[in-house]
């Protein structure tokens, strides 16, 4: 229970990598605050179930990560409710794919706001809380697209490169304090959203599940295996461990060799 007594706030955590990360942090003993922009009974039930499963305090706080004020309020509300905000995982993210010249402006704005600017706001709100507690960990979920590019993903690639840069600045501004900031750069991760795309792709390409996964989805992932949400979550737990005290300002790839190509 290495993280017992710490509180982790994970943005965009009612599904996928965010939920997987919250689960690994709770497994390691941290109290967790789940978040998304919805406020459904099932969101709160998810937090209650996670708390019961791992014997930690868990809460769900609704906040829309496209709104700066709500990003900051998430951190202050979480700190007021749980007593601290020791670990901040900036995970909320969306995607849209279109050629640059016809990329919808509202989609560009939303992707930049949710995937990048939200982390500026939450980090700005969290650093004073971490300084007061004398310990803090910022983990930004970037992407292989924070280090490389693909066509038709201009907003996503720009936002993910941006968050790798923001991570470095956060690390430098906290370098002489017991606070670290790092980015995790996943390749393709098997989330429910990705899983749901497989049957359609099988139809479109007339391929077996195995061929779609290997030759379409994992074309750029040399391992030919998805990363898992548990692996991303465990990497976050590692970044919160004593072994990682001198790891700050880095972008850690969990991408089956994507960025080695
Ligand atoms: P997902 O769609 O399952 O999760 C995204 C989460 O963000 C959800 O909980 C959603 O509710 C939340 N969210 C979306 N808009 C929000 C808003 N306005 N306010 C608050 N929350 C909001 O997707 P995922 O694959 O788990 O992605 C999580 C992160 O990991 C994203 O930043 C994504 O870019 C990154 N990532 C994913 C992959 C992958 O292969 N799945 C690879 C690299 C990076």
Short mmCIF file of C-alpha atoms and ligand atoms in Angstrom, two decimals:
data_model
loop_
_atom_site.label_atom_id
_atom_site.label_comp_id
_atom_site.label_asym_id
_atom_site.label_seq_id
_atom_site.Cartn_x
_atom_site.Cartn_y
_atom_site.Cartn_z
CA UNK A 1 0.00 0.00 0.00
CA UNK A 2 2.75 2.36 -1.08
CA UNK A 3 0.39 5.27 -1.79
CA UNK A 4 -1.75 5.00 1.37
CA UNK A 5 -2.83 8.45 2.52
CA UNK A 6 -2.19 10.10 -0.86
CA UNK A 7 -5.03 11.46 -2.98
CA UNK A 8 -5.02 11.12 -6.76
CA UNK A 9 -7.19 13.20 -9.09
CA UNK A 10 -7.56 11.61 -12.54
CA UNK A 11 -9.27 13.70 -15.22
CA UNK A 12 -11.50 11.89 -17.74
CA UNK A 13 -11.64 8.73 -15.64
CA UNK A 14 -15.09 7.20 -16.06
CA UNK A 15 -13.69 4.95 -18.82
CA UNK A 16 -10.60 3.70 -20.62
CA UNK A 17 -7.08 4.68 -19.56
CA UNK A 18 -8.29 7.14 -16.91
CA UNK A 19 -10.39 4.51 -15.14
CA UNK A 20 -7.60 1.92 -15.51
CA UNK A 21 -5.14 4.39 -13.99
CA UNK A 22 -7.49 5.25 -11.11
CA UNK A 23 -7.85 1.52 -10.42
CA UNK A 24 -4.06 0.95 -10.29
CA UNK A 25 -3.61 3.99 -8.01
CA UNK A 26 -6.38 2.68 -5.72
CA UNK A 27 -4.80 -0.79 -5.78
CA UNK A 28 -1.60 0.90 -4.56
CA UNK A 29 -3.59 2.43 -1.67
CA UNK A 30 -4.32 5.96 -2.92
CA UNK A 31 -7.64 7.68 -2.41
CA UNK A 32 -8.99 8.58 -5.83
CA UNK A 33 -11.16 11.25 -7.41
CA UNK A 34 -12.79 10.22 -10.69
CA UNK A 35 -13.96 12.84 -13.18
CA UNK A 36 -15.80 13.43 -16.41
CA UNK A 37 -18.24 15.99 -17.79
CA UNK A 38 -21.35 13.89 -17.03
CA UNK A 39 -23.12 13.69 -13.67
CA UNK A 40 -24.96 10.38 -13.84
CA UNK A 41 -25.78 8.02 -10.98
CA UNK A 42 -23.51 5.43 -12.66
CA UNK A 43 -20.53 7.83 -12.50
CA UNK A 44 -20.90 8.12 -8.72
CA UNK A 45 -21.59 4.36 -8.44
CA UNK A 46 -18.32 3.68 -10.30
CA UNK A 47 -16.39 5.64 -7.68
CA UNK A 48 -18.23 3.94 -4.81
CA UNK A 49 -17.50 0.48 -6.26
CA UNK A 50 -13.82 1.31 -6.78
CA UNK A 51 -13.52 2.57 -3.20
CA UNK A 52 -15.17 -0.58 -1.84
CA UNK A 53 -13.04 -2.91 -4.00
CA UNK A 54 -9.72 -1.47 -2.84
CA UNK A 55 -10.63 -0.15 0.63
CA UNK A 56 -9.80 3.47 -0.21
CA UNK A 57 -11.80 6.70 -0.27
CA UNK A 58 -13.16 7.39 -3.74
CA UNK A 59 -15.37 10.15 -5.12
CA UNK A 60 -16.63 11.32 -8.49
CA UNK A 61 -16.58 15.03 -9.29
CA UNK A 62 -18.24 16.35 -12.44
CA UNK A 63 -16.17 18.95 -14.28
CA UNK A 64 -15.97 19.76 -17.99
CA UNK A 65 -12.30 19.82 -18.97
CA UNK A 66 -13.05 22.18 -21.88
CA UNK A 67 -13.80 24.91 -19.31
CA UNK A 68 -10.82 26.43 -17.50
CA UNK A 69 -12.82 27.41 -14.42
CA UNK A 70 -14.19 23.88 -14.04
CA UNK A 71 -10.68 22.40 -14.38
CA UNK A 72 -9.45 24.54 -11.51
CA UNK A 73 -12.60 23.87 -9.45
CA UNK A 74 -12.06 20.09 -9.84
CA UNK A 75 -8.72 20.36 -8.06
CA UNK A 76 -9.92 22.71 -5.31
CA UNK A 77 -13.07 20.63 -4.70
CA UNK A 78 -11.05 17.40 -4.62
CA UNK A 79 -8.56 18.90 -2.15
CA UNK A 80 -11.39 20.19 0.06
CA UNK A 81 -13.17 16.81 0.00
CA UNK A 82 -10.15 14.53 0.42
CA UNK A 83 -7.75 16.82 2.29
CA UNK A 84 -5.15 16.97 -0.50
CA UNK A 85 -4.37 16.56 -4.18
CA UNK A 86 -1.02 14.77 -4.19
CA UNK A 87 -1.18 13.05 -7.57
CA UNK A 88 -2.68 14.75 -10.61
CA UNK A 89 -3.19 12.65 -13.73
CA UNK A 90 -4.18 14.75 -16.73
CA UNK A 91 -5.82 12.14 -18.91
CA UNK A 92 -9.04 13.58 -20.42
CA UNK A 93 -8.81 13.56 -24.19
CA UNK A 94 -10.80 13.47 -27.40
CA UNK A 95 -9.90 12.90 -31.05
CA UNK A 96 -11.11 14.06 -34.47
CA UNK A 97 -9.65 13.05 -37.81
CA UNK A 98 -9.84 15.31 -40.91
CA UNK A 99 -7.50 16.94 -43.45
CA UNK A 100 -5.98 20.18 -42.19
CA UNK A 101 -7.67 22.48 -44.71
CA UNK A 102 -11.15 21.19 -43.82
CA UNK A 103 -10.51 20.49 -40.11
CA UNK A 104 -13.60 21.86 -38.27
CA UNK A 105 -12.62 24.89 -36.19
CA UNK A 106 -14.88 23.85 -33.30
CA UNK A 107 -13.16 20.43 -33.19
CA UNK A 108 -9.71 22.09 -33.22
CA UNK A 109 -10.76 24.34 -30.31
CA UNK A 110 -12.27 21.47 -28.32
CA UNK A 111 -9.25 19.19 -28.78
CA UNK A 112 -6.80 21.91 -27.77
CA UNK A 113 -8.97 22.83 -24.76
CA UNK A 114 -9.58 19.28 -23.46
CA UNK A 115 -6.27 17.60 -24.40
CA UNK A 116 -3.91 20.49 -23.56
CA UNK A 117 -5.30 23.64 -21.92
CA UNK A 118 -7.13 21.64 -19.22
CA UNK A 119 -3.74 20.38 -17.98
CA UNK A 120 -2.48 23.96 -17.71
CA UNK A 121 -5.45 24.86 -15.51
CA UNK A 122 -5.45 21.74 -13.31
CA UNK A 123 -1.66 21.91 -12.83
CA UNK A 124 -1.82 25.61 -11.94
CA UNK A 125 -4.47 24.80 -9.32
CA UNK A 126 -2.67 21.69 -8.01
CA UNK A 127 0.89 23.00 -7.55
CA UNK A 128 0.07 25.24 -4.54
CA UNK A 129 -1.75 22.29 -2.90
CA UNK A 130 1.23 19.98 -3.56
CA UNK A 131 3.70 22.59 -2.26
CA UNK A 132 1.68 22.92 0.94
CA UNK A 133 1.70 19.13 1.38
CA UNK A 134 5.43 18.95 0.56
CA UNK A 135 5.01 16.26 -2.12
CA UNK A 136 3.42 16.02 -5.53
CA UNK A 137 3.31 14.05 -8.76
CA UNK A 138 1.94 15.34 -12.08
CA UNK A 139 1.45 12.67 -14.74
CA UNK A 140 0.26 13.82 -18.16
CA UNK A 141 -1.17 11.17 -20.48
CA UNK A 142 0.25 12.29 -23.81
CA UNK A 143 0.59 9.81 -26.70
CA UNK A 144 3.01 8.43 -29.28
CA UNK A 145 1.47 11.37 -31.14
CA UNK A 146 3.23 13.65 -28.62
CA UNK A 147 6.50 12.54 -30.23
CA UNK A 148 5.53 11.62 -33.80
CA UNK A 149 2.79 12.66 -36.23
CA UNK A 150 0.14 11.11 -38.46
CA UNK A 151 -1.78 12.81 -41.25
CA UNK A 152 -5.30 14.10 -40.54
CA UNK A 153 -4.70 14.42 -36.79
CA UNK A 154 -3.47 18.04 -36.71
CA UNK A 155 -5.24 19.13 -33.52
CA UNK A 156 -4.47 15.91 -31.63
CA UNK A 157 -0.79 15.89 -32.63
CA UNK A 158 -0.43 19.61 -31.82
CA UNK A 159 -2.11 19.16 -28.42
CA UNK A 160 -0.08 16.06 -27.54
CA UNK A 161 3.23 17.69 -28.56
CA UNK A 162 2.05 20.67 -26.48
CA UNK A 163 1.45 18.58 -23.38
CA UNK A 164 4.94 17.06 -23.64
CA UNK A 165 6.27 20.66 -23.64
CA UNK A 166 4.04 21.66 -20.73
CA UNK A 167 5.35 18.64 -18.81
CA UNK A 168 8.95 19.85 -19.24
CA UNK A 169 8.11 23.37 -18.04
CA UNK A 170 6.22 21.98 -15.03
CA UNK A 171 9.25 19.82 -14.21
CA UNK A 172 11.67 22.75 -14.43
CA UNK A 173 9.51 25.02 -12.28
CA UNK A 174 9.34 22.33 -9.56
CA UNK A 175 12.82 20.83 -10.04
CA UNK A 176 14.14 21.77 -6.58
CA UNK A 177 11.00 20.67 -4.76
CA UNK A 178 9.68 17.17 -3.95
CA UNK A 179 7.38 17.42 -6.96
CA UNK A 180 7.86 15.72 -10.33
CA UNK A 181 6.08 16.04 -13.67
CA UNK A 182 6.25 13.43 -16.41
CA UNK A 183 4.36 12.45 -19.53
CA UNK A 184 3.37 8.92 -20.49
CA UNK A 185 3.20 8.38 -24.25
CA UNK A 186 1.05 5.33 -25.01
CA UNK A 187 0.88 3.73 -28.42
CA UNK A 188 -2.40 1.97 -29.24
CA UNK A 189 -4.13 0.92 -26.01
CA UNK A 190 -6.96 -1.59 -25.92
CA UNK A 191 -9.83 0.44 -24.40
CA UNK A 192 -13.55 -0.32 -24.81
CA UNK A 193 -13.65 2.39 -27.49
CA UNK A 194 -10.91 0.70 -29.52
CA UNK A 195 -12.42 -2.76 -28.95
CA UNK A 196 -15.76 -1.48 -30.33
CA UNK A 197 -14.09 -0.41 -33.60
CA UNK A 198 -12.82 -3.92 -34.40
CA UNK A 199 -16.08 -5.44 -35.80
CA UNK A 200 -16.60 -2.44 -38.15
CA UNK A 201 -13.02 -2.63 -39.36
CA UNK A 202 -13.41 -6.39 -39.96
CA UNK A 203 -16.41 -5.62 -42.19
CA UNK A 204 -14.77 -2.68 -44.00
CA UNK A 205 -11.56 -4.57 -44.79
CA UNK A 206 -13.07 -8.06 -45.12
CA UNK A 207 -10.45 -9.26 -42.65
CA UNK A 208 -10.35 -11.50 -39.61
CA UNK A 209 -10.14 -9.93 -36.16
CA UNK A 210 -6.50 -10.98 -35.93
CA UNK A 211 -5.61 -9.35 -39.29
CA UNK A 212 -7.45 -6.10 -38.46
CA UNK A 213 -5.61 -5.83 -35.15
CA UNK A 214 -2.20 -6.76 -36.58
CA UNK A 215 -2.20 -5.10 -39.98
CA UNK A 216 -4.62 -2.16 -39.65
CA UNK A 217 -4.74 -1.01 -36.04
CA UNK A 218 -1.23 -2.00 -34.98
CA UNK A 219 0.41 -1.17 -38.30
CA UNK A 220 2.79 1.26 -36.57
CA UNK A 221 3.22 -0.70 -33.33
CA UNK A 222 6.15 -3.10 -33.90
CA UNK A 223 5.22 -5.38 -30.98
CA UNK A 224 1.90 -6.06 -32.76
CA UNK A 225 0.25 -6.02 -29.35
CA UNK A 226 -1.93 -3.36 -27.73
CA UNK A 227 -0.73 -1.75 -24.53
CA UNK A 228 -3.23 -2.25 -21.70
CA UNK A 229 -4.85 0.29 -19.38
CA UNK A 230 -3.28 -1.65 -16.47
CA UNK A 231 0.19 -1.08 -17.96
CA UNK A 232 -0.44 2.66 -18.32
CA UNK A 233 -1.83 2.80 -14.77
CA UNK A 234 1.11 0.84 -13.37
CA UNK A 235 3.53 3.21 -15.11
CA UNK A 236 1.77 6.07 -13.29
CA UNK A 237 2.11 4.18 -9.98
CA UNK A 238 5.84 3.71 -10.73
CA UNK A 239 6.20 7.47 -11.34
CA UNK A 240 4.74 7.98 -7.84
CA UNK A 241 7.24 5.55 -6.24
CA UNK A 242 10.52 6.43 -4.50
CA UNK A 243 12.43 4.87 -7.46
CA UNK A 244 11.11 7.69 -9.64
CA UNK A 245 12.05 10.62 -7.38
CA UNK A 246 14.71 11.83 -9.84
CA UNK A 247 12.61 11.15 -12.93
CA UNK A 248 11.10 14.46 -13.97
CA UNK A 249 10.43 16.24 -17.26
CA UNK A 250 10.50 12.99 -19.24
CA UNK A 251 8.19 11.48 -21.83
CA UNK A 252 7.97 7.73 -21.16
CA UNK A 253 6.85 5.67 -24.15
CA UNK A 254 4.60 2.66 -23.57
CA UNK A 255 4.15 1.98 -27.25
CA UNK A 256 5.50 -1.45 -28.23
CA UNK A 257 8.37 0.19 -30.13
CA UNK A 258 6.33 2.73 -32.18
CA UNK A 259 8.74 5.62 -31.57
CA UNK A 260 11.82 3.45 -32.17
CA UNK A 261 10.91 3.05 -35.85
P1 LIG B 1 -11.79 7.26 -23.60
O1 LIG B 1 -12.69 7.91 -24.58
O2 LIG B 1 -12.13 5.89 -23.10
O3 LIG B 1 -11.57 8.18 -22.34
C1 LIG B 1 -11.56 9.58 -22.41
C2 LIG B 1 -12.04 10.10 -21.08
O4 LIG B 1 -12.08 11.54 -21.15
C3 LIG B 1 -13.47 9.63 -20.76
O5 LIG B 1 -13.57 9.33 -19.41
C4 LIG B 1 -14.31 10.84 -21.12
O6 LIG B 1 -15.51 10.90 -20.39
C5 LIG B 1 -13.36 11.95 -20.72
N1 LIG B 1 -13.67 13.24 -21.32
C6 LIG B 1 -13.88 13.55 -22.62
N2 LIG B 1 -14.20 14.86 -22.75
C7 LIG B 1 -14.18 15.38 -21.51
C8 LIG B 1 -14.44 16.66 -20.97
N3 LIG B 1 -14.81 17.68 -21.75
N4 LIG B 1 -14.34 16.83 -19.64
C9 LIG B 1 -14.00 15.81 -18.82
N5 LIG B 1 -13.75 14.57 -19.27
C10 LIG B 1 -13.83 14.36 -20.59
O7 LIG B 1 -10.34 7.27 -24.27
P2 LIG B 1 -8.94 6.69 -23.79
O8 LIG B 1 -8.42 5.92 -24.93
O9 LIG B 1 -9.01 6.07 -22.46
O10 LIG B 1 -8.08 8.05 -23.72
C11 LIG B 1 -7.59 8.61 -22.52
C12 LIG B 1 -6.35 9.45 -22.83
O11 LIG B 1 -5.33 8.61 -23.35
C13 LIG B 1 -6.59 10.55 -23.86
O12 LIG B 1 -5.88 11.72 -23.50
C14 LIG B 1 -6.01 9.94 -25.13
O13 LIG B 1 -5.57 10.92 -26.03
C15 LIG B 1 -4.84 9.15 -24.55
N6 LIG B 1 -4.36 8.08 -25.42
C16 LIG B 1 -5.15 7.02 -25.77
C17 LIG B 1 -4.63 6.02 -26.60
C18 LIG B 1 -5.44 4.80 -27.00
O14 LIG B 1 -4.99 4.02 -27.85
N7 LIG B 1 -6.58 4.54 -26.41
C19 LIG B 1 -3.33 6.12 -27.06
C20 LIG B 1 -2.55 7.21 -26.68
C21 LIG B 1 -3.08 8.19 -25.87
#
